Short mmCIF file of C-alpha atoms in Angstrom, two decimals:
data_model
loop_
_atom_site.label_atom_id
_atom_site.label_comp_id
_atom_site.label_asym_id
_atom_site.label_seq_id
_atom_site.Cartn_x
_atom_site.Cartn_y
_atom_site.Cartn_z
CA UNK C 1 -8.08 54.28 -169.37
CA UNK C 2 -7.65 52.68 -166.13
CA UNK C 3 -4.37 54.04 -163.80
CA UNK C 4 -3.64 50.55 -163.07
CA UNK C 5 -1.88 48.08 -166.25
CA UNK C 6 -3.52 45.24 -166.80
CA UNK C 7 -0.30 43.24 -168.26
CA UNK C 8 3.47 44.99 -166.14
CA UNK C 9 6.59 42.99 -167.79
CA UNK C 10 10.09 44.07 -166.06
CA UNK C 11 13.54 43.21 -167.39
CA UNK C 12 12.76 40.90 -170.81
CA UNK C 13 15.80 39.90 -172.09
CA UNK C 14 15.66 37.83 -175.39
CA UNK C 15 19.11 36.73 -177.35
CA UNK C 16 20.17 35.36 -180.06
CA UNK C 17 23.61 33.66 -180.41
CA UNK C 18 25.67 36.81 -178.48
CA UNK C 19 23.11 39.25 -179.92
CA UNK C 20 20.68 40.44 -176.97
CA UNK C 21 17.35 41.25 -179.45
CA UNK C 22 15.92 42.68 -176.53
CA UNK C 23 17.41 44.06 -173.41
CA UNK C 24 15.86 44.30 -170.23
CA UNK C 25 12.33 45.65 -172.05
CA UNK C 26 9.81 47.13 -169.60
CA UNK C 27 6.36 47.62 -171.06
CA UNK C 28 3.04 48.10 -169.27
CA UNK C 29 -0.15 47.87 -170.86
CA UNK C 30 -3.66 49.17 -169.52
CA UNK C 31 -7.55 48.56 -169.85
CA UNK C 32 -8.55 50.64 -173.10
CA UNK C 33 -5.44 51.93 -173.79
CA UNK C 34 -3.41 51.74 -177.32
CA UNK C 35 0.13 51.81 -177.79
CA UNK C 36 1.93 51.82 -181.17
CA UNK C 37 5.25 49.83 -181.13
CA UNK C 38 7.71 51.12 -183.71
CA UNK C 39 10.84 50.30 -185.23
CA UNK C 40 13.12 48.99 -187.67
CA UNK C 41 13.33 45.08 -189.48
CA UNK C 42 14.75 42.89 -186.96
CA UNK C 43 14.33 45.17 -184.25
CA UNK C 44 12.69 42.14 -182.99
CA UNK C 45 8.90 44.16 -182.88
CA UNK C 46 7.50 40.61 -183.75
CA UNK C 47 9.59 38.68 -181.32
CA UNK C 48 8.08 41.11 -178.33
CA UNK C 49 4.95 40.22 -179.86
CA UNK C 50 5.13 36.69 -179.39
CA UNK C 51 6.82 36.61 -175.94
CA UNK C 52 4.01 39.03 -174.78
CA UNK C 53 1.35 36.69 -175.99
CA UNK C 54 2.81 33.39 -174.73
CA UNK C 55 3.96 31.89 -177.82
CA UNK C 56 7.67 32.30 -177.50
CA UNK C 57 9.95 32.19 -174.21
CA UNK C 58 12.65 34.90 -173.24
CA UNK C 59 15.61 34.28 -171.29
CA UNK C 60 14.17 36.30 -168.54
CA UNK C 61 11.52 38.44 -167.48
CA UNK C 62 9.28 39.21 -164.60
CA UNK C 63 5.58 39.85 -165.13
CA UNK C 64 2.35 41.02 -163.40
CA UNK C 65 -1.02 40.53 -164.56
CA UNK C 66 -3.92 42.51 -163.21
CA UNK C 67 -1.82 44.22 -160.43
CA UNK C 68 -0.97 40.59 -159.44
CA UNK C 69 2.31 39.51 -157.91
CA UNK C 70 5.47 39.16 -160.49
CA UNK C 71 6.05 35.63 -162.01
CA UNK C 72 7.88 33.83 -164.25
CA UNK C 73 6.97 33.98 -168.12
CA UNK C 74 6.62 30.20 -167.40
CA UNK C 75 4.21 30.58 -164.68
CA UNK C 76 2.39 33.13 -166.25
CA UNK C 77 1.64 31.18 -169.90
CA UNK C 78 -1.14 29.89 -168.87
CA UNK C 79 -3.01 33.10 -168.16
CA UNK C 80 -0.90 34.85 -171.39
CA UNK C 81 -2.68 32.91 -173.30
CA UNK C 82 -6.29 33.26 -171.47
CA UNK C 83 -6.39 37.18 -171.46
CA UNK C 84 -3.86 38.03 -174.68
CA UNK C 85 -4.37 37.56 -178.59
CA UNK C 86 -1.99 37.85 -181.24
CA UNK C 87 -2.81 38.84 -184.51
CA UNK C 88 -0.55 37.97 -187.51
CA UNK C 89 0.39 39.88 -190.60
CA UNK C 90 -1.33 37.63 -192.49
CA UNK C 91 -4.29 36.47 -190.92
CA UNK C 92 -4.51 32.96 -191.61
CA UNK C 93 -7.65 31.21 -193.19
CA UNK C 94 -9.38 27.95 -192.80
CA UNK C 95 -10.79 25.96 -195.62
CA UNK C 96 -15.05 26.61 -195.32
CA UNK C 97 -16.75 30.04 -195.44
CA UNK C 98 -16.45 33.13 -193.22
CA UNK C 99 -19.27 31.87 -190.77
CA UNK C 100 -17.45 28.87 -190.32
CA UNK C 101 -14.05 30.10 -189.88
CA UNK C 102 -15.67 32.42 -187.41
CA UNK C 103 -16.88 29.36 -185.53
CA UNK C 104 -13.13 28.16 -184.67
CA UNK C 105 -13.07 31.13 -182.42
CA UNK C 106 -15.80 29.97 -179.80
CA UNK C 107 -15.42 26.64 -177.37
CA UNK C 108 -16.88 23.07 -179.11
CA UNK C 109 -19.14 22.61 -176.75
CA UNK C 110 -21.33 26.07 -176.92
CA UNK C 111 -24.77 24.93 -177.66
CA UNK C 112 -25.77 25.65 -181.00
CA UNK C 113 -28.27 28.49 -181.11
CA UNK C 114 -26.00 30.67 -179.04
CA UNK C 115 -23.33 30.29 -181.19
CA UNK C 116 -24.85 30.94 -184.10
CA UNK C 117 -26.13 34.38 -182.32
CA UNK C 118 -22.67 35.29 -181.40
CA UNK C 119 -21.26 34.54 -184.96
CA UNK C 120 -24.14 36.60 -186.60
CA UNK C 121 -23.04 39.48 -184.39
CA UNK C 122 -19.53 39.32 -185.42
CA UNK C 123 -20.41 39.35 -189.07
CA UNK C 124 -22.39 42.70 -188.14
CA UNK C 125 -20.04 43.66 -186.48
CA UNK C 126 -17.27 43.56 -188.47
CA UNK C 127 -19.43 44.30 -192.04
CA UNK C 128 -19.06 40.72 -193.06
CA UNK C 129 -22.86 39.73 -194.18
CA UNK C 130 -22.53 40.13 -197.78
CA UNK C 131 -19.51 37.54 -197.85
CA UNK C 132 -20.90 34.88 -194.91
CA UNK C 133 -21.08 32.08 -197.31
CA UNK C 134 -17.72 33.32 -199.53
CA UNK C 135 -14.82 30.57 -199.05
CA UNK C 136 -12.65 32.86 -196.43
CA UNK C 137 -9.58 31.88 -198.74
CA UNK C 138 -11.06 33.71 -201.23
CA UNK C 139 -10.86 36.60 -199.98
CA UNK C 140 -8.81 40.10 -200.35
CA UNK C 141 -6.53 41.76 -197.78
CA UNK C 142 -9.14 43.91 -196.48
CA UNK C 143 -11.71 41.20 -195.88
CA UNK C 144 -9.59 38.92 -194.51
CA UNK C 145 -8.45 40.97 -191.66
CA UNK C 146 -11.49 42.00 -190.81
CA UNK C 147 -12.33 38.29 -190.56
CA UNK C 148 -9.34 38.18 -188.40
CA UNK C 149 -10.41 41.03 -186.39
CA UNK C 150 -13.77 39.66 -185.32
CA UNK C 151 -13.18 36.24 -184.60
CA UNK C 152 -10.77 38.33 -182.25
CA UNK C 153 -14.15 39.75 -180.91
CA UNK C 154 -15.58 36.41 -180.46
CA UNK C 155 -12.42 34.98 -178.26
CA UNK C 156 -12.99 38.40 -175.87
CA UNK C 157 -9.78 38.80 -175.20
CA UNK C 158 -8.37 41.74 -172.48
CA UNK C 159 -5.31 42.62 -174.64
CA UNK C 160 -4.91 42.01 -178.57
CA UNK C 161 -1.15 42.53 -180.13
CA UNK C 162 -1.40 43.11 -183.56
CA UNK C 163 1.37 42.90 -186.19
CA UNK C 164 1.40 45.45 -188.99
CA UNK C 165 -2.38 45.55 -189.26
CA UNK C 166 -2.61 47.60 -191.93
CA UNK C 167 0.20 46.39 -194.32
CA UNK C 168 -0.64 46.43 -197.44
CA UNK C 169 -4.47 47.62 -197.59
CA UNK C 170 -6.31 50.11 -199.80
CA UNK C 171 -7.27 53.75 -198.07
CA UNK C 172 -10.81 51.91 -197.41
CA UNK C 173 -9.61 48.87 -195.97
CA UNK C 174 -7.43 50.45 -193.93
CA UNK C 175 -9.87 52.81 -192.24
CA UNK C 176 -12.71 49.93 -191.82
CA UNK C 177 -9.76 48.12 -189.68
CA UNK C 178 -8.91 51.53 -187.95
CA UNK C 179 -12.74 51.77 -187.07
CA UNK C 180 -12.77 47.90 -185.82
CA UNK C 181 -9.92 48.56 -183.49
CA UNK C 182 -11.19 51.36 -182.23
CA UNK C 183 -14.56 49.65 -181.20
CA UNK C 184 -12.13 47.29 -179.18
CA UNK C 185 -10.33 50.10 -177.42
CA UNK C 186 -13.98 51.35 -176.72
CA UNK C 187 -14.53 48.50 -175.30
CA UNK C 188 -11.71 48.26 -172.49
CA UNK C 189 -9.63 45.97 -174.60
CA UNK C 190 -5.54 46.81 -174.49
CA UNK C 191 -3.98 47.34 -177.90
CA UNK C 192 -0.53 47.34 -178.74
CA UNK C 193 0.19 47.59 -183.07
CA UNK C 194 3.35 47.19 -184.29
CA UNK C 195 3.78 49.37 -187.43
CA UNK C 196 6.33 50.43 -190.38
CA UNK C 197 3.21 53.09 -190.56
CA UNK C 198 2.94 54.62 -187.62
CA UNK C 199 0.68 58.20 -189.37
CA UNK C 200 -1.75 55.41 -190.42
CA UNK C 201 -2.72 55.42 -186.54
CA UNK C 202 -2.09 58.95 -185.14
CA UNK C 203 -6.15 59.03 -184.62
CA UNK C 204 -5.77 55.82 -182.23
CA UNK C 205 -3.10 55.83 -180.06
CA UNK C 206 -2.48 56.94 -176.66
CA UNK C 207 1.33 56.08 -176.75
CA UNK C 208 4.16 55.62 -179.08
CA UNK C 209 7.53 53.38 -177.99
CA UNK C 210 10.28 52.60 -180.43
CA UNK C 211 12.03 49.44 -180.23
CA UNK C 212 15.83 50.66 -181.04
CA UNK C 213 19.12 47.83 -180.29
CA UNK C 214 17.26 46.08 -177.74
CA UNK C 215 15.57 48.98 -175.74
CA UNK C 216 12.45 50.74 -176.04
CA UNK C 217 12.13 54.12 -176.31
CA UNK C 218 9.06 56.68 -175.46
CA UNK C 219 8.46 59.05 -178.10
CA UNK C 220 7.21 62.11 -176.51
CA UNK C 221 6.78 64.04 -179.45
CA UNK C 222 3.88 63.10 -181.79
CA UNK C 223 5.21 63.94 -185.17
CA UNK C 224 8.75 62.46 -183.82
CA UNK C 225 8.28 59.05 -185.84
CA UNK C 226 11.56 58.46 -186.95
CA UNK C 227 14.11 56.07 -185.63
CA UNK C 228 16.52 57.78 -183.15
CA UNK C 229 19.70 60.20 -184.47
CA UNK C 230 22.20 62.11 -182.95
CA UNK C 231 19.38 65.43 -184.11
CA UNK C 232 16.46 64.18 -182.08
CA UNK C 233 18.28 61.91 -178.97
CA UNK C 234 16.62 64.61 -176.77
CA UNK C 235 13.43 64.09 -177.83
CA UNK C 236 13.65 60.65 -176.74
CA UNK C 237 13.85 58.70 -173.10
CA UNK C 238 14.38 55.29 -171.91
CA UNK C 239 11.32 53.61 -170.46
CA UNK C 240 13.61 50.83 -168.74
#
């Protein structure tokens, strides 16, 4: 894991109506590293989510990409969107098969026998041969995010924010997508899974914050999961 974060955001301040959902967040993400993101419904896990990956503004923030200067949220779209991808809950499907929904994740104009190599190695990848020709909306839970996950692998992103990754999948579907994202953190890509779940990932993550009335919290303790109480408040720190 690299010393230096790829992705540095100071200060992000979301509200809604007099509500601040988040309150001057800092969160820094490095090259291989994976951070769980806990907390309760409407913590606003999903709204960080979004912000982070360019697809919803705050009120403020400052942010740095690649050691790069601090900008704007507005300046810094543009290369959110180049270098992050967000995963859904519930990865959506196109109508067609798997190889074809796998093709919306590489540029129109790639020439044709190259693109067909780099969707065959997805579908290796990700354990998808049996079910290349299956209609994708056919599909069960499992499948389905593992579709998700490797057009992720196609679009090569530097950071990928999931959302509850593992909702609602069998013990075997669960550890096939545990396996997939750990071939991505293998890989120098960033990973930051918000989770109800968190024991589900204990084998993959590097750190643990917990997003608790507007701040985030580093849980130094591994088996300290919870949200914070007047018991465990010492366990806990501010990262702001």
């Amino acid at each position: 894991m690299s010393d230096r974060p790829i992705l540095d955001v100071s200060a992000l301040t979301k509200r809604f109506a007099k509500r601040a959902l988040l309150d001057s967040v800092d969160i820094s993400l490095h090259r291989g590293e994976c951070v769980l993101l806990t907390g309760g419904n409407g913590a606003g896990k999903t709204t960080l989510l979004r912000i982070l990956s360019g697809l919803e503004r705050p009120d403020s923030c400052g942010i740095s990409i690649a050691a790069d200067t601090p900008r704007s949220w507005r300046r810094c779209r543009h290369d959110l969107h180049n270098r992050i991808l967000y995963l859904h809950q519930h990865p959506y499907m196109f109508d067609g098969s798997v190889r074809y929904n796998l093709g919306y994740a590489l540029p129109s104009g790639l020439n044709k026998p190259l693109k067909r190599r780099l969707i065959d190695a997805a579908i290796e990848w990700a354990e998808l041969g049996h079910l290349h020709d299956t209609p994708a909306k056919s599909l069960s839970g499992g499948e389905r995010q593992r579709v998700s996950l490797a057009r992720a692998r196609l679009r090569n992103p530097q950071i990928l924010l999931l959302d509850e990754p593992t909702a609602n999948l069998d013990q075997e579907a669960r550890q096939r997508t545990l396996d997939l994202l750990n071939s991505f953190k293998e890989q120098g890509i960033a990973l930051l899974l918000a989770s109800h779940d968190p024991l589900h990932f204990s084998s993959l993550i590097d750190r643990h914050i917990h997003l608790y009335e507007g701040r985030l919290i580093a849980i130094e303790e591994e088996k300290l999961m919870s949200m914070p109480s007047p018991n465990n408040e010492t366990a806990l720190r501010s990262t702001a």
